[in-house]
Amino acid sequence: MINENTNISPWILLNNQVIDGEGNIKDLSKDKEAARSYFLNEVNKKTRFFHSLEEKIEYLTENEYIEKEFLEKYSMEEIKQVFEYAYAKKFRFPTYMGAFKFYNDYALKSKDHAEILERYEDRLSFIALYHADGNIEKAMELIKRLIAQDFTPATPTLLNTAKKHRGEFVSCFLLEINDSLNDIARGSEFAMQLSKIGGGVSLHLSNLRAKGETIKGHPNAAKGVVGVAKLLDNAFRYADQMGQRQGAGAAYLNIFHADIEDFIYTKKLNADDDIRLKTLSLGVVIPDKFLELAKEDKDMYLFYPKTVYDEYKIPFGDLAIHIDKYYDEMVENPRIRKKKANPRKLLEMIAQVQGESGYPYIMYADNVNNSNPLNRDVKFSNLCTEILQPSVVSTYADYDKRDLDEIGQDISCNLASGHMANMMNNKSIKETVFAAMDIMNSVSEKTNLSYIPSIAKGNNLMRSVGFGIMGHHGYIAEKKIYFGSKEDLELIDVFFNIVNYWSLVHSMNKAKETGLKFDKFEESDYASGKYFENRGEILPNTEKVKELFEGIYIPTDEDWKNLKEDVMKYGLYNSNRLAVAPNGSSGYVMSATPSITPIKQLIEERTYGNSKSYFPAPALDKSLHYYTTAYEMNKYKIIDVIATAQKHVDQGISFELCITSDLTTRDLQRFYLYAHYQGIKTLYYTRTQKLKVTECEACSI
């Protein structure tokens, strides 16, 4: 709480009256008062006034705040049509945090930051016009869904679209590194270049030779994975986005790599400073073979990648994804160097380090690849663990032999997120999915990262996007449904089945319209029709959920049958369509609970400058009884909700385990195993109430 006699803005004082001095709920109405006060006393006073839209656009374009070119594709009457629709809706931020987050971090400002040059309606109108690319009908569909807050583009798209001097529309990238000094150097260089533009970068290190392996026949010469991870840790702190925030990076390693124990140990709180990774996030790739050995309490073998490559001529990261196929043969092969480890102790080590630091992330490799319709290997994930796409490692020659470079295929994340409550209340699931897909496809088409050739190649060939959902917990609480209840699981199942259907329809229509299919479509389960087996109409059964879907079209078995035939005939434009991000920063702007996971606090506390701000959960005054935080909630019920959605999501769902300090590492391991059993693909951070880990830095401002 803030002393009211201090020199603090009135809206901060009002917002701080939401709770009392002991942190208990005091007066939730004060948050709306704070939003109004902030708008009247800060936003209105700092916003530059224009007599007309023509004057505003002329000023913004002539002074190089907004691009001219995309506006020249429309008549002024068409531009007015979009802006007038947005303003006619008289949108008001329902929370102080939503208003503050947008106008402080997203809204266009004068070069000296003294004036606000656009309102929320202006930002959304520019986004609609820019990504509709001259099509006024499409622009109108986009502004309808944007101003209704049915969805939002990802942070970099919301922030940068239409601006003359801007960053990229994409902020999340995945790179594989191969096993040579050239490959490591280029990977580090690319990571720094992407970090410089605000990107968060995940790197796959499983191909690297382990500590003590040979280099050009010299034994014990290799420094191992930890040395490269330390190099990357320093690189991200150096390329820190002009001092505004640290760079954000993650490194993934397969659990059968000989350096896995050293890799995990780098996140222990008492790790030696020479090896401790201060900012680099860690992820562990876990094939089923590891869990099988742990279950049977058998020793496992960790392998030295250089000797594996020498024997099979396959990069270790590619082979280790299929470890079950090679494991026994490699154990018996005397030419492959290996060492023993106890899988149960290794699993306990993961749980212990997660309890201390929140790391490592976990990717269940077989859950990912057994359900992957592309039939191409997914070997690692991103900073927030929801991106699961195939990649092909690059090999780089010496600088004077660049024509010998073998450019593989890396990944960029083109994202948007729907607001579940608004999509349901506005009966607009189909329209929202179509609008979000239009913007994400536009982002993919307009993204030019030619200086990272493997990412440019992957984007051009795959055109992958990731539509996600936020606001789930807020919506069910408002509708008097408990998280993880029978009604909740039913709602999730029906809702995500509909979202999946319309994303497929949109991608098929785009392929039909353009004649373009994603690379190697013919090898996928979409082309064979296998993907559509056991997919079809899912109807609500309980009366409460039936009521929620009244007026919403639910695709029938016949619809799914026709879609299968169309996809097999015309293909899909996008290799991937759905991915549920954590939605921290954008969730505030949307006044929504993050992702599809439960809230962590009834009233979330954030610190900005020298003051605290509070974000009450939606409809908290009416639905307090239906909110339980992720720390207090039954973890198995949370996993069940995520698993129900995961059946319909082709990529992943960013999912944090939130635990209380009284839970043991044994408890945590049970959650790992249950999540795997239920088909969960990835686990993001593990948080305890004493541990505060900031949201994915790549997606936040």
XYZ file of C-alpha atoms in Angstrom:
701
model
C 0.000 0.000 0.000
C 1.064 3.590 -0.730
C 0.797 6.382 1.804
C -1.739 8.831 0.368
C 0.364 11.800 1.491
C 3.201 10.855 -0.843
C 3.574 12.536 -4.234
C 1.979 9.717 -6.212
C -0.349 10.005 -9.212
C -4.051 9.872 -8.269
C -4.695 6.833 -10.458
C -1.968 4.916 -8.628
C -3.509 5.879 -5.301
C -6.916 4.698 -6.470
C -5.538 1.437 -7.863
C -3.706 0.772 -4.592
C -6.992 1.035 -2.683
C -8.067 -2.274 -4.239
C -6.315 -3.985 -1.299
C -5.706 -3.016 2.311
C -2.421 -2.803 4.197
C -2.389 -6.554 4.816
C -2.958 -7.377 1.146
C -6.608 -8.349 1.553
C -9.286 -7.355 -0.967
C -10.696 -3.961 0.055
C -12.605 -2.227 -2.760
C -12.491 -3.648 -6.290
C -14.422 -0.681 -7.720
C -11.318 1.446 -7.155
C -9.620 -0.248 -10.102
C -12.215 1.101 -12.556
C -11.929 4.518 -10.902
C -8.157 4.310 -11.393
C -8.636 3.472 -15.103
C -10.918 6.512 -15.560
C -8.559 8.781 -13.630
C -5.554 7.601 -15.651
C -7.399 8.227 -18.899
C -8.699 11.687 -17.931
C -5.612 13.003 -16.168
C -2.805 11.339 -18.090
C -3.883 10.001 -21.492
C -6.211 12.845 -22.451
C -3.771 15.542 -21.345
C -0.831 14.021 -23.215
C -2.641 13.056 -26.422
C -1.980 15.360 -29.364
C -5.236 16.783 -30.699
C -6.077 16.707 -34.425
C -9.049 18.457 -36.064
C -9.663 15.592 -38.492
C -8.485 12.137 -39.466
C -6.923 13.631 -42.601
C -4.852 15.977 -40.455
C -3.800 13.148 -38.150
C -2.686 10.876 -40.984
C -0.874 13.681 -42.788
C 1.007 14.583 -39.608
C 1.917 10.983 -38.785
C 3.077 10.111 -42.297
C 4.878 13.376 -43.106
C 6.785 13.181 -39.821
C 7.641 9.539 -40.484
C 5.766 8.044 -37.563
C 3.511 5.905 -39.760
C 4.262 4.378 -43.174
C 2.548 5.923 -46.214
C 2.649 3.011 -48.595
C -0.018 0.773 -47.071
C -2.440 3.689 -46.674
C -2.080 4.580 -50.352
C -3.778 1.263 -51.185
C -7.056 2.706 -49.817
C -9.177 5.754 -50.529
C -9.620 8.234 -47.688
C -13.258 7.193 -47.448
C -12.200 3.587 -46.900
C -9.681 4.613 -44.249
C -12.366 6.671 -42.521
C -14.707 3.695 -42.595
C -12.265 1.649 -40.507
C -11.447 4.423 -38.021
C -15.083 5.453 -37.625
C -16.126 1.879 -36.885
C -13.437 1.583 -34.215
C -14.369 4.868 -32.511
C -18.118 4.179 -32.740
C -17.659 1.200 -30.420
C -16.617 3.600 -27.610
C -14.126 1.124 -26.220
C -13.021 1.668 -22.626
C -10.359 -0.320 -20.823
C -12.118 -2.111 -17.965
C -8.949 -2.242 -15.855
C -6.307 0.299 -14.926
C -3.539 -2.172 -15.800
C -4.956 -2.635 -19.307
C -5.053 1.103 -19.998
C -1.649 1.726 -18.435
C 0.002 -1.160 -20.248
C -1.240 -0.025 -23.648
C -0.554 3.702 -23.349
C 2.736 3.280 -21.522
C 4.230 0.529 -23.677
C 2.394 0.189 -27.001
C 0.900 3.514 -28.106
C 2.836 5.601 -30.627
C 4.506 8.606 -28.981
C 6.369 11.676 -30.175
C 10.106 11.386 -30.532
C 10.630 13.114 -27.182
C 7.904 10.913 -25.623
C 6.075 14.012 -24.401
C 2.951 13.401 -26.510
C 0.748 10.385 -27.211
C 0.069 10.315 -30.948
C -2.493 7.519 -31.183
C -5.346 6.059 -29.176
C -6.082 2.368 -28.844
C -8.612 2.727 -31.670
C -5.931 4.244 -33.922
C -3.433 1.455 -33.224
C -6.003 -1.225 -34.052
C -7.181 0.621 -37.169
C -3.644 0.888 -38.487
C -3.142 -2.840 -37.806
C -6.346 -3.717 -39.678
C -5.475 -1.556 -42.684
C -1.855 -2.649 -42.835
C -2.476 -6.392 -42.701
C -5.547 -6.274 -44.971
C -3.139 -4.973 -47.632
C -5.637 -2.837 -49.550
C -8.659 -5.118 -49.127
C -11.254 -2.912 -47.390
C -13.648 -5.814 -46.725
C -10.890 -7.690 -44.935
C -9.842 -4.527 -43.075
C -13.398 -4.152 -41.776
C -13.497 -7.766 -40.605
C -10.185 -7.277 -38.809
C -11.202 -4.065 -37.033
C -14.495 -5.652 -35.895
C -12.687 -8.470 -34.160
C -9.823 -6.310 -32.861
C -11.954 -3.581 -31.281
C -14.218 -6.249 -29.741
C -11.021 -7.664 -28.196
C -11.887 -11.079 -29.560
C -8.169 -11.504 -30.182
C -4.898 -9.637 -30.193
C -1.811 -10.036 -32.355
C 1.362 -10.947 -30.477
C 3.204 -8.137 -28.713
C 5.683 -7.291 -31.523
C 2.893 -7.189 -34.118
C 0.684 -5.013 -31.919
C 3.619 -2.756 -31.113
C 5.320 -2.392 -34.501
C 2.687 -2.702 -37.223
C 2.485 0.304 -39.602
C 5.216 2.271 -37.839
C 7.802 3.880 -40.103
C 10.693 3.160 -37.771
C 9.894 -0.159 -36.199
C 11.161 -3.457 -34.962
C 10.172 -6.830 -36.364
C 6.662 -8.305 -36.187
C 8.122 -11.511 -34.750
C 9.946 -11.837 -31.443
C 10.573 -15.559 -31.015
C 13.052 -17.715 -32.918
C 14.503 -21.227 -32.761
C 17.962 -22.189 -34.041
C 19.774 -25.526 -34.254
C 23.530 -25.554 -33.804
C 25.715 -28.175 -35.425
C 28.986 -29.565 -34.109
C 31.789 -27.361 -35.364
C 33.362 -24.102 -34.293
C 31.964 -22.459 -37.436
C 28.470 -23.623 -36.515
C 28.814 -22.445 -32.918
C 30.169 -19.070 -34.031
C 27.360 -18.520 -36.546
C 24.733 -19.666 -34.063
C 26.038 -17.225 -31.463
C 26.198 -14.447 -34.072
C 22.627 -15.094 -35.220
C 21.406 -15.215 -31.630
C 22.949 -11.808 -30.943
C 21.519 -10.313 -34.134
C 18.050 -11.555 -33.206
C 18.442 -10.391 -29.612
C 19.421 -6.945 -30.877
C 16.021 -6.553 -32.570
C 14.142 -7.693 -29.475
C 14.000 -11.387 -30.278
C 14.036 -14.227 -27.816
C 16.065 -17.134 -29.169
C 16.019 -20.814 -28.333
C 18.990 -22.937 -29.377
C 19.278 -26.708 -29.716
C 22.680 -27.889 -28.442
C 22.259 -31.668 -28.560
C 24.519 -32.046 -31.614
C 27.546 -30.620 -29.796
C 30.256 -32.990 -28.699
C 30.508 -33.564 -24.957
C 33.208 -32.417 -22.584
C 36.386 -34.437 -23.067
C 35.663 -35.688 -26.591
C 38.253 -35.531 -29.335
C 38.790 -32.626 -31.715
C 40.699 -33.540 -34.873
C 41.926 -36.679 -33.158
C 43.138 -34.910 -30.013
C 41.602 -36.541 -26.929
C 39.965 -34.551 -24.114
C 39.986 -31.380 -26.206
C 36.263 -30.559 -26.333
C 34.957 -28.068 -23.777
C 31.439 -29.481 -23.959
C 27.955 -28.041 -23.996
C 28.291 -25.975 -20.816
C 31.082 -23.901 -22.366
C 28.847 -23.021 -25.321
C 25.895 -22.343 -23.010
C 28.087 -19.974 -20.984
C 29.127 -18.242 -24.213
C 25.462 -17.778 -25.140
C 24.600 -16.584 -21.627
C 27.140 -13.784 -21.982
C 26.063 -13.056 -25.565
C 22.440 -12.434 -24.581
C 23.495 -10.164 -21.738
C 25.712 -8.200 -24.128
C 23.150 -7.906 -26.941
C 20.636 -6.446 -24.520
C 18.260 -4.509 -26.789
C 19.822 -1.072 -26.302
C 19.893 -1.345 -22.525
C 16.095 -1.473 -22.187
C 16.104 -5.100 -21.064
C 18.388 -8.109 -21.144
C 18.399 -10.389 -24.120
C 16.390 -13.558 -23.678
C 17.682 -16.966 -24.694
C 17.125 -20.643 -23.978
C 19.211 -23.743 -24.629
C 17.790 -27.269 -25.000
C 19.670 -30.537 -24.545
C 18.574 -34.153 -24.999
C 18.676 -36.081 -21.719
C 20.827 -38.843 -23.278
C 23.658 -36.381 -23.992
C 26.755 -37.093 -21.917
C 26.837 -33.505 -20.591
C 23.243 -33.524 -19.312
C 24.126 -33.543 -15.597
C 26.586 -30.678 -15.951
C 24.010 -28.828 -18.070
C 21.275 -29.071 -15.431
C 23.732 -28.269 -12.633
C 24.382 -24.822 -14.154
C 21.039 -23.687 -12.700
C 21.691 -24.811 -9.140
C 21.851 -21.884 -6.765
C 25.197 -23.019 -5.382
C 26.790 -23.715 -8.775
C 30.270 -22.327 -9.245
C 30.216 -18.926 -10.926
C 32.442 -20.231 -13.731
C 29.626 -22.467 -14.944
C 26.473 -20.892 -13.502
C 24.098 -19.603 -16.183
C 22.627 -16.351 -14.937
C 20.108 -15.438 -17.646
C 20.027 -18.282 -20.152
C 16.964 -20.499 -19.756
C 17.372 -24.278 -19.945
C 15.227 -27.017 -21.438
C 15.626 -30.789 -21.346
C 14.325 -33.023 -24.146
C 13.030 -36.273 -22.651
C 12.253 -39.292 -24.867
C 10.055 -42.085 -23.499
C 13.087 -44.363 -23.245
C 14.350 -42.350 -20.279
C 11.044 -42.685 -18.420
C 10.940 -46.397 -19.231
C 14.397 -46.918 -17.711
C 13.444 -44.856 -14.658
C 10.245 -46.851 -14.182
C 12.162 -50.141 -14.384
C 14.922 -48.725 -12.136
C 17.591 -49.677 -14.651
C 20.846 -47.869 -15.311
C 20.811 -45.624 -18.344
C 23.664 -44.754 -20.659
C 24.588 -41.230 -21.669
C 26.288 -40.966 -25.047
C 29.136 -38.884 -26.445
C 27.785 -37.270 -29.661
C 31.000 -37.203 -31.669
C 31.403 -40.972 -31.445
C 27.733 -41.446 -32.322
C 28.124 -39.236 -35.402
C 31.300 -41.052 -36.447
C 29.379 -44.350 -36.339
C 26.028 -43.337 -37.876
C 26.779 -40.084 -39.754
C 23.654 -38.661 -38.094
C 23.797 -35.566 -35.850
C 23.156 -36.674 -32.285
C 20.125 -34.414 -31.897
C 18.472 -36.113 -34.866
C 19.325 -39.597 -33.630
C 18.456 -39.007 -29.953
C 14.872 -38.065 -30.856
C 14.601 -41.713 -31.996
C 16.740 -43.099 -29.167
C 14.474 -46.110 -28.654
C 15.425 -47.348 -32.122
C 19.185 -47.051 -31.533
C 19.625 -47.384 -27.771
C 20.408 -51.090 -27.313
C 22.622 -51.134 -30.383
C 24.622 -48.136 -29.137
C 24.973 -49.642 -25.662
C 26.531 -52.763 -27.188
C 28.738 -50.898 -29.667
C 32.290 -50.518 -28.235
C 33.092 -47.753 -30.717
C 30.471 -45.470 -29.156
C 31.667 -43.819 -25.984
C 29.147 -43.787 -23.133
C 28.786 -43.561 -19.379
C 26.293 -44.856 -16.861
C 23.763 -42.787 -14.962
C 20.836 -43.518 -12.679
C 17.646 -42.242 -14.350
C 15.730 -41.932 -11.079
C 18.474 -39.803 -9.562
C 18.583 -37.720 -12.730
C 14.814 -37.171 -12.545
C 15.205 -36.206 -8.888
C 17.984 -33.790 -9.846
C 15.648 -32.128 -12.365
C 12.963 -31.773 -9.693
C 15.436 -30.390 -7.163
C 16.866 -27.803 -9.556
C 13.368 -26.806 -10.685
C 12.446 -26.208 -7.064
C 15.468 -23.927 -6.701
C 15.438 -22.048 -9.997
C 12.292 -22.926 -11.962
C 14.419 -24.680 -14.621
C 14.772 -26.758 -16.691
C 11.790 -26.742 -19.000
C 10.736 -30.227 -20.115
C 9.808 -31.409 -23.589
C 8.360 -34.913 -23.820
C 9.839 -35.824 -27.184
C 7.615 -38.806 -27.987
C 4.408 -37.082 -26.916
C 5.379 -34.317 -29.338
C 6.410 -36.465 -32.275
C 3.894 -39.292 -31.960
C 1.096 -36.751 -32.418
C 2.918 -34.624 -34.978
C 0.967 -34.754 -38.264
C 3.921 -33.482 -40.301
C 5.915 -36.703 -39.795
C 9.085 -34.655 -39.451
C 11.205 -34.481 -36.315
C 10.520 -31.832 -33.678
C 13.691 -31.745 -31.596
C 13.263 -28.817 -29.191
C 11.004 -25.922 -28.259
C 11.137 -22.183 -27.661
C 11.487 -19.817 -24.712
C 7.872 -20.334 -23.657
C 7.598 -24.021 -24.687
C 4.542 -23.694 -26.955
C 6.338 -23.775 -30.333
C 6.871 -27.310 -31.610
C 7.941 -27.343 -35.252
C 10.389 -29.433 -37.283
C 13.827 -28.072 -38.003
C 16.832 -29.065 -40.099
C 20.291 -28.273 -38.794
C 22.613 -26.053 -40.879
C 26.314 -26.628 -41.492
C 28.547 -23.611 -42.073
C 31.823 -23.632 -43.977
C 34.806 -21.337 -43.455
C 34.220 -17.658 -44.186
C 36.062 -17.846 -47.525
C 33.972 -20.850 -48.629
C 30.433 -19.616 -48.002
C 29.209 -21.254 -51.176
C 29.675 -24.553 -49.323
C 27.259 -23.597 -46.514
C 24.423 -26.095 -46.117
C 21.469 -23.992 -45.040
C 18.961 -25.963 -43.006
C 15.594 -24.873 -41.754
C 14.991 -22.933 -38.542
C 11.886 -21.413 -36.984
C 10.192 -18.080 -36.341
C 7.007 -17.773 -34.267
C 4.111 -15.866 -35.872
C 1.547 -15.631 -33.081
C -1.825 -14.241 -32.008
C -4.174 -15.060 -29.148
C -7.936 -15.136 -28.846
C -9.871 -13.970 -25.778
C -12.034 -16.953 -24.850
C -14.655 -14.941 -22.962
C -15.171 -12.457 -25.783
C -15.178 -15.131 -28.490
C -17.859 -17.017 -26.574
C -19.929 -14.006 -25.537
C -19.779 -12.474 -29.028
C -20.496 -15.846 -30.706
C -17.501 -15.176 -32.938
C -15.195 -18.211 -32.819
C -15.069 -18.688 -36.588
C -14.701 -14.973 -37.353
C -11.975 -14.573 -34.744
C -9.941 -17.544 -35.965
C -10.185 -16.283 -39.557
C -9.149 -12.731 -38.618
C -6.229 -13.936 -36.496
C -5.062 -16.298 -39.249
C -5.209 -13.419 -41.751
C -2.956 -11.249 -39.592
C -0.525 -14.070 -38.759
C -0.239 -14.991 -42.451
C 0.405 -11.345 -43.254
C 3.162 -11.284 -40.638
C 4.712 -14.416 -42.142
C 4.558 -12.955 -45.659
C 5.982 -9.580 -44.617
C 8.754 -10.882 -42.362
C 12.174 -10.571 -43.959
C 15.041 -12.070 -41.990
C 17.379 -12.721 -44.890
C 20.394 -12.112 -42.658
C 19.421 -15.331 -40.827
C 19.044 -17.540 -43.932
C 17.885 -20.689 -42.127
C 15.014 -18.822 -40.457
C 14.045 -17.082 -43.696
C 14.033 -20.465 -45.437
C 11.912 -22.088 -42.739
C 9.385 -19.250 -42.786
C 9.127 -19.242 -46.574
C 8.686 -23.011 -46.840
C 6.425 -23.695 -43.866
C 4.449 -20.442 -43.249
C 3.775 -21.727 -39.742
C 1.605 -19.710 -37.366
C 0.354 -20.204 -33.828
C -3.093 -19.092 -32.680
C -3.590 -19.408 -28.941
C -6.193 -18.622 -26.307
C -6.239 -16.474 -23.178
C -8.929 -15.612 -20.639
C -10.060 -19.155 -19.846
C -10.008 -18.949 -16.039
C -11.691 -15.558 -16.027
C -14.448 -16.792 -18.323
C -15.329 -19.926 -16.383
C -15.249 -18.087 -13.050
C -17.664 -15.488 -14.432
C -19.912 -18.350 -15.623
C -19.748 -20.021 -12.188
C -17.714 -23.028 -13.348
C -14.828 -24.451 -11.326
C -11.444 -24.953 -13.000
C -10.950 -28.634 -13.868
C -14.570 -29.579 -13.262
C -16.589 -31.817 -15.573
C -18.185 -28.716 -17.122
C -14.783 -27.084 -17.632
C -13.291 -30.118 -19.366
C -16.359 -30.319 -21.589
C -16.153 -26.615 -22.437
C -12.443 -26.905 -23.321
C -13.036 -29.989 -25.474
C -15.861 -28.435 -27.503
C -14.226 -24.999 -27.770
C -10.797 -26.163 -28.941
C -12.340 -28.641 -31.373
C -14.178 -25.733 -33.013
C -11.045 -23.553 -33.057
C -9.045 -26.373 -34.633
C -11.708 -26.925 -37.295
C -11.860 -23.285 -38.409
C -8.060 -22.921 -38.424
C -7.898 -25.914 -40.777
C -10.646 -24.463 -42.974
C -8.823 -21.136 -43.223
C -5.487 -22.759 -44.064
C -7.134 -25.012 -46.665
C -8.952 -22.046 -48.237
C -5.673 -20.130 -48.412
C -3.977 -23.083 -50.127
C -6.889 -23.375 -52.548
C -6.783 -19.628 -53.292
C -3.003 -19.358 -53.749
C -2.113 -22.826 -54.969
C 0.557 -22.966 -52.247
C 1.013 -25.837 -49.807
C 3.556 -25.971 -47.021
C 6.783 -27.827 -47.806
C 6.442 -31.632 -47.951
C 2.699 -31.514 -47.388
C 2.462 -34.781 -49.308
C 4.398 -36.580 -46.549
C 2.041 -35.403 -43.805
C -0.937 -37.058 -42.133
C -3.050 -34.257 -43.582
C -2.332 -35.451 -47.115
C -3.081 -39.083 -46.298
C -6.181 -38.192 -44.306
C -4.841 -39.976 -41.217
C -4.990 -36.747 -39.193
C -8.783 -36.736 -39.452
C -9.269 -40.195 -38.000
C -11.321 -39.960 -34.781
C -11.954 -36.251 -35.384
C -15.462 -34.970 -35.751
C -18.355 -33.314 -34.003
C -17.984 -32.807 -30.248
C -21.162 -31.622 -28.571
C -21.710 -30.302 -25.034
C -23.650 -32.619 -22.742
C -24.234 -30.722 -19.513
C -26.978 -28.106 -19.469
C -24.649 -25.325 -18.339
C -22.177 -25.863 -21.186
C -25.004 -26.295 -23.695
C -26.234 -22.826 -22.711
C -22.768 -21.343 -23.269
C -22.673 -22.631 -26.852
C -26.157 -21.462 -27.790
C -25.883 -19.472 -31.028
C -22.410 -20.857 -31.814
C -22.110 -23.180 -34.807
C -20.508 -26.511 -33.912
C -19.022 -28.311 -36.947
C -20.725 -31.625 -37.634
C -19.274 -34.989 -38.595
C -20.265 -34.168 -42.167
C -18.350 -30.882 -41.957
C -15.249 -32.731 -40.793
C -15.652 -35.317 -43.546
C -15.878 -32.597 -46.200
C -12.909 -30.777 -44.685
C -10.829 -33.957 -44.850
C -11.586 -34.314 -48.542
C -10.798 -30.650 -49.234
C -7.500 -30.762 -47.334
C -6.406 -33.907 -49.162
C -7.299 -32.227 -52.459
C -6.066 -28.645 -51.969
C -3.545 -28.977 -49.141
C -2.820 -26.562 -46.277
C -1.074 -23.214 -46.560
C 0.364 -23.415 -43.022
C 2.431 -26.273 -41.650
C 1.338 -25.392 -38.104
C -1.657 -23.405 -36.917
C -2.204 -23.501 -33.151
C 0.053 -22.779 -30.154
C -1.019 -21.461 -26.751
C 1.416 -18.829 -25.449
C 1.660 -17.566 -21.836
C 0.052 -14.169 -22.705
C 1.473 -12.193 -19.816
C 1.936 -8.727 -21.336
C -0.850 -8.909 -23.911
C -3.175 -10.370 -21.281
C -3.108 -7.051 -19.406
C -4.078 -5.094 -22.521
C -6.937 -7.555 -23.070
C -7.916 -7.482 -19.366
C -7.793 -11.275 -19.465
C -6.394 -14.063 -17.347
C -3.283 -15.491 -19.017
C -3.434 -18.435 -21.396
C -5.735 -21.327 -20.421
C -4.008 -21.868 -17.079
C -5.327 -20.802 -13.656
C -4.472 -17.455 -12.120
C -1.521 -17.234 -9.744
C -2.983 -14.453 -7.591
C -6.515 -13.163 -7.068
C -5.071 -9.693 -7.404
C -1.816 -9.677 -9.326
C 0.854 -7.269 -8.187
C 3.331 -5.639 -10.563
C 5.996 -3.028 -9.855
C 6.580 -0.158 -12.290
C 9.175 2.413 -11.335
C 8.764 3.217 -7.652
C 5.127 2.182 -7.320
C 3.065 -0.984 -7.287
C 0.045 -1.644 -9.504
C -2.685 -4.221 -9.015
C -4.639 -6.268 -11.538
C -7.735 -7.967 -10.090
C -8.924 -11.160 -11.756
C -11.920 -10.517 -14.055
C -15.351 -10.383 -12.358
C -13.661 -11.005 -9.015
C -16.373 -9.112 -7.153
C -19.034 -11.519 -8.475
C -17.036 -14.733 -8.832
C -14.557 -14.859 -5.944
C -15.838 -18.269 -4.861
C -14.974 -19.754 -8.271
C -11.336 -18.678 -8.227
C -8.589 -20.874 -6.809
C -4.980 -19.987 -7.563
C -2.618 -22.304 -9.409
C -0.592 -22.770 -6.210
C -3.588 -23.997 -4.222
C -5.334 -25.938 -6.964
C -5.156 -29.684 -7.491
C -2.298 -30.072 -9.982
C -3.808 -33.165 -11.566
C -6.928 -31.186 -12.462
C -4.793 -28.506 -14.129
C -2.965 -31.173 -16.128
C -6.312 -32.652 -17.187
C -7.450 -29.275 -18.547
C -4.210 -28.766 -20.490
C -4.342 -32.334 -21.815
C -7.931 -31.867 -23.006
C -6.965 -28.797 -25.011
C -3.754 -30.430 -26.228
C -5.727 -33.061 -28.191
C -6.786 -30.274 -30.554
C -3.587 -28.165 -30.615
C -1.002 -29.237 -33.182
C 1.858 -27.487 -31.363
C 2.173 -26.960 -27.608
C 0.643 -25.160 -24.657
C 2.768 -23.000 -22.382
C 2.077 -24.590 -19.008
C 3.687 -23.701 -15.684
C 3.602 -25.918 -12.639
C 2.927 -23.729 -9.605
C 3.804 -25.448 -6.354
C 3.887 -24.610 -2.678
C 7.115 -24.915 -0.724
C 5.856 -27.901 1.272
C 5.793 -30.147 -1.793
C 8.676 -32.602 -2.118
C 10.736 -33.510 -5.163
C 8.851 -36.820 -5.110
C 5.580 -34.909 -5.514
C 7.040 -32.953 -8.398
C 8.170 -36.137 -10.127
C 4.640 -37.531 -9.830
C 3.361 -34.451 -11.668
C 5.970 -34.997 -14.405
C 4.867 -38.584 -14.900
C 1.158 -37.791 -14.830
C 1.640 -34.980 -17.343
C 3.487 -37.350 -19.639
C 0.825 -40.013 -19.226
C -1.911 -37.513 -20.122
C -0.136 -36.521 -23.344
C 1.206 -33.145 -22.240
C 3.954 -32.106 -24.646
C 5.939 -29.566 -22.634
C 6.288 -28.110 -19.148
C 7.326 -24.474 -18.823
C 8.666 -23.014 -15.568
C 8.076 -24.620 -12.227
C 7.204 -21.792 -9.844
C 7.010 -21.808 -6.074
C 5.419 -19.062 -4.025
C 8.837 -17.980 -2.839
C 10.173 -17.958 -6.408
C 9.377 -15.091 -8.771
C 10.342 -15.672 -12.380
C 9.457 -12.986 -14.892
C 7.361 -13.885 -17.894
C 8.953 -14.825 -21.203
C 11.178 -11.822 -21.941
C 10.756 -12.265 -25.677
C 7.025 -11.632 -25.469
C 6.855 -8.884 -22.850
C 7.483 -5.164 -22.676
